C-alpha positions as a Python dict, from the first residue, in 0.01 Angstrom:
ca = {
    (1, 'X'): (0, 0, 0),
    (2, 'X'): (207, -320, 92),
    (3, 'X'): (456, -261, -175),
    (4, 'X'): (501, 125, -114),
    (5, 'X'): (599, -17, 253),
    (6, 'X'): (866, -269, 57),
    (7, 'X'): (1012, 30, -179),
    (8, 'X'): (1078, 266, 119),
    (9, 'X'): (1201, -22, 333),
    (10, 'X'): (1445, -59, 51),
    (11, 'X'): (1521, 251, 71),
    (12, 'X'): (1579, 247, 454),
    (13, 'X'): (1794, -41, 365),
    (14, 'X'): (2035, 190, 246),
    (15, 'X'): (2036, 416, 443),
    (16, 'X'): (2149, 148, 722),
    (17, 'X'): (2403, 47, 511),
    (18, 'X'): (2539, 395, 421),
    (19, 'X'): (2573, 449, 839),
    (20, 'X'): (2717, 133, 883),
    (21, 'X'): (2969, 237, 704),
    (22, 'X'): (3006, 569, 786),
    (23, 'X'): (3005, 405, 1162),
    (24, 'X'): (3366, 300, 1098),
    (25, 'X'): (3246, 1, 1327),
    (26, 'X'): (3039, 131, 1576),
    (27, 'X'): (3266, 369, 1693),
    (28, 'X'): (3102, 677, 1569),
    (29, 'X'): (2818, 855, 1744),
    (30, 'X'): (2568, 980, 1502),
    (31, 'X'): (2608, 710, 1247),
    (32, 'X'): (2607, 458, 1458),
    (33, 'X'): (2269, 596, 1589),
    (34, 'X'): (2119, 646, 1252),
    (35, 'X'): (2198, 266, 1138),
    (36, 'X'): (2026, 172, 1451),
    (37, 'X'): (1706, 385, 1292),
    (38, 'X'): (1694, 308, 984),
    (39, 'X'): (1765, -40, 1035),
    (40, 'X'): (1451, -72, 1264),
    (41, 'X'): (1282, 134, 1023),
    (42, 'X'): (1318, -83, 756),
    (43, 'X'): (1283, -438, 932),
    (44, 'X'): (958, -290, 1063),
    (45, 'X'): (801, -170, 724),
    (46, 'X'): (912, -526, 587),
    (47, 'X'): (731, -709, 854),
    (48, 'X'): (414, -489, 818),
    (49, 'X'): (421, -557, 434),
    (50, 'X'): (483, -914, 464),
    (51, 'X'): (154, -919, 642),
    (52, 'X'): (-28, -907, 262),
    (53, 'X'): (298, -1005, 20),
    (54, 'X'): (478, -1315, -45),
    (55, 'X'): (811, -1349, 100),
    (56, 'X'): (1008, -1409, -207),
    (57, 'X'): (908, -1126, -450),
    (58, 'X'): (920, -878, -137),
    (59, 'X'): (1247, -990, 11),
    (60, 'X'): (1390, -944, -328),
    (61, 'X'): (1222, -587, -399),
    (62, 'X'): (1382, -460, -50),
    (63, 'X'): (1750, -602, -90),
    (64, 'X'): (1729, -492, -473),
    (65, 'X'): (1670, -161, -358),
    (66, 'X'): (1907, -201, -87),
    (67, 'X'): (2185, -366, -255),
    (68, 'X'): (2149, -107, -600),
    (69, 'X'): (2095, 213, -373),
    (70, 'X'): (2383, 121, -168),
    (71, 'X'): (2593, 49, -453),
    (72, 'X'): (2481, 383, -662),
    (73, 'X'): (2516, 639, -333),
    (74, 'X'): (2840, 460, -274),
    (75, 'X'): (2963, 560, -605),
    (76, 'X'): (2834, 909, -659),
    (77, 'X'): (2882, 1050, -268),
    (78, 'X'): (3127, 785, -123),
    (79, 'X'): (3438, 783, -349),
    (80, 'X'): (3365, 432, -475),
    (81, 'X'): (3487, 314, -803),
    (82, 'X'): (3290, 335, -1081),
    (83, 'X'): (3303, 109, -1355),
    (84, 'X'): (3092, -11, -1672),
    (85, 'X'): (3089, -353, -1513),
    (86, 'X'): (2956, -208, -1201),
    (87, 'X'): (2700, -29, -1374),
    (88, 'X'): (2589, -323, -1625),
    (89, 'X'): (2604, -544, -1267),
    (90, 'X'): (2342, -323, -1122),
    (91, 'X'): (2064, -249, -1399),
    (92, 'X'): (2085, -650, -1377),
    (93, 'X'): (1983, -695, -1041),
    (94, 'X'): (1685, -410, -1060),
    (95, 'X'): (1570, -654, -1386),
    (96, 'X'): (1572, -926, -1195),
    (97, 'X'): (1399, -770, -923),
    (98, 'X'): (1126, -601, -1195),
    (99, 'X'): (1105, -978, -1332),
    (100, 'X'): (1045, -1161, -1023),
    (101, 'X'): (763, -932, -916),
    (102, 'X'): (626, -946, -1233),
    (103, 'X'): (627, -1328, -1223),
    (104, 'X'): (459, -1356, -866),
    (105, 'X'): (105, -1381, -736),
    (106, 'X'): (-99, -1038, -750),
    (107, 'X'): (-166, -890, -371),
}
């Protein structure tokens, strides 16, 4: 149950960063509003799972998500450039995410 809190943390993690964005610095309403949620969201559901996870492998499970959801919404809804580089860039960081879970304690 911990982790399930971690992946949609992660996924709340982008969605924060997607409104930051979209808050072109604060000075739009709605975005602004929803980066405040889902940045609350997802510090909250990180704290709860660290409760029963080690800090490392979970910290790098929710900015994985975070960092490789940002970057893929970015690309398909937000105009940013795609390249093979880009791509290669972030399969590497989900690896190293898969790896370093893999290599941690069992919760």
């Amino acid at each position: 149950m911990a982790w399930l809190l971690v992946i949609v943390a992660g996924l709340l993690e982008t969605g924060f960063a997607v409104c930051l964005k979209l808050s072109h610095g604060f000075t739009r309403l709605w975005p602004t509003i929803s980066f405040a949620v889902f940045a609350l969201s997802s510090f909250g559901l990180l704290t709860l799972a660290l409760k029963r996870l080690d800090v490392g492998p979970a910290y790098a499970v929710w900015t994985g998500i975070g960092a490789a959801g940002t970057a893929i919404y970015g690309m398909i809804f937000l105009g940013d450039v795609v390249s093979t580089l880009k791509l290669v860039s972030i399969s590497f960081v989900i690896v190293g995410v898969i790896g370093l879970q893999l290599s941690g304690s069992a919760h």
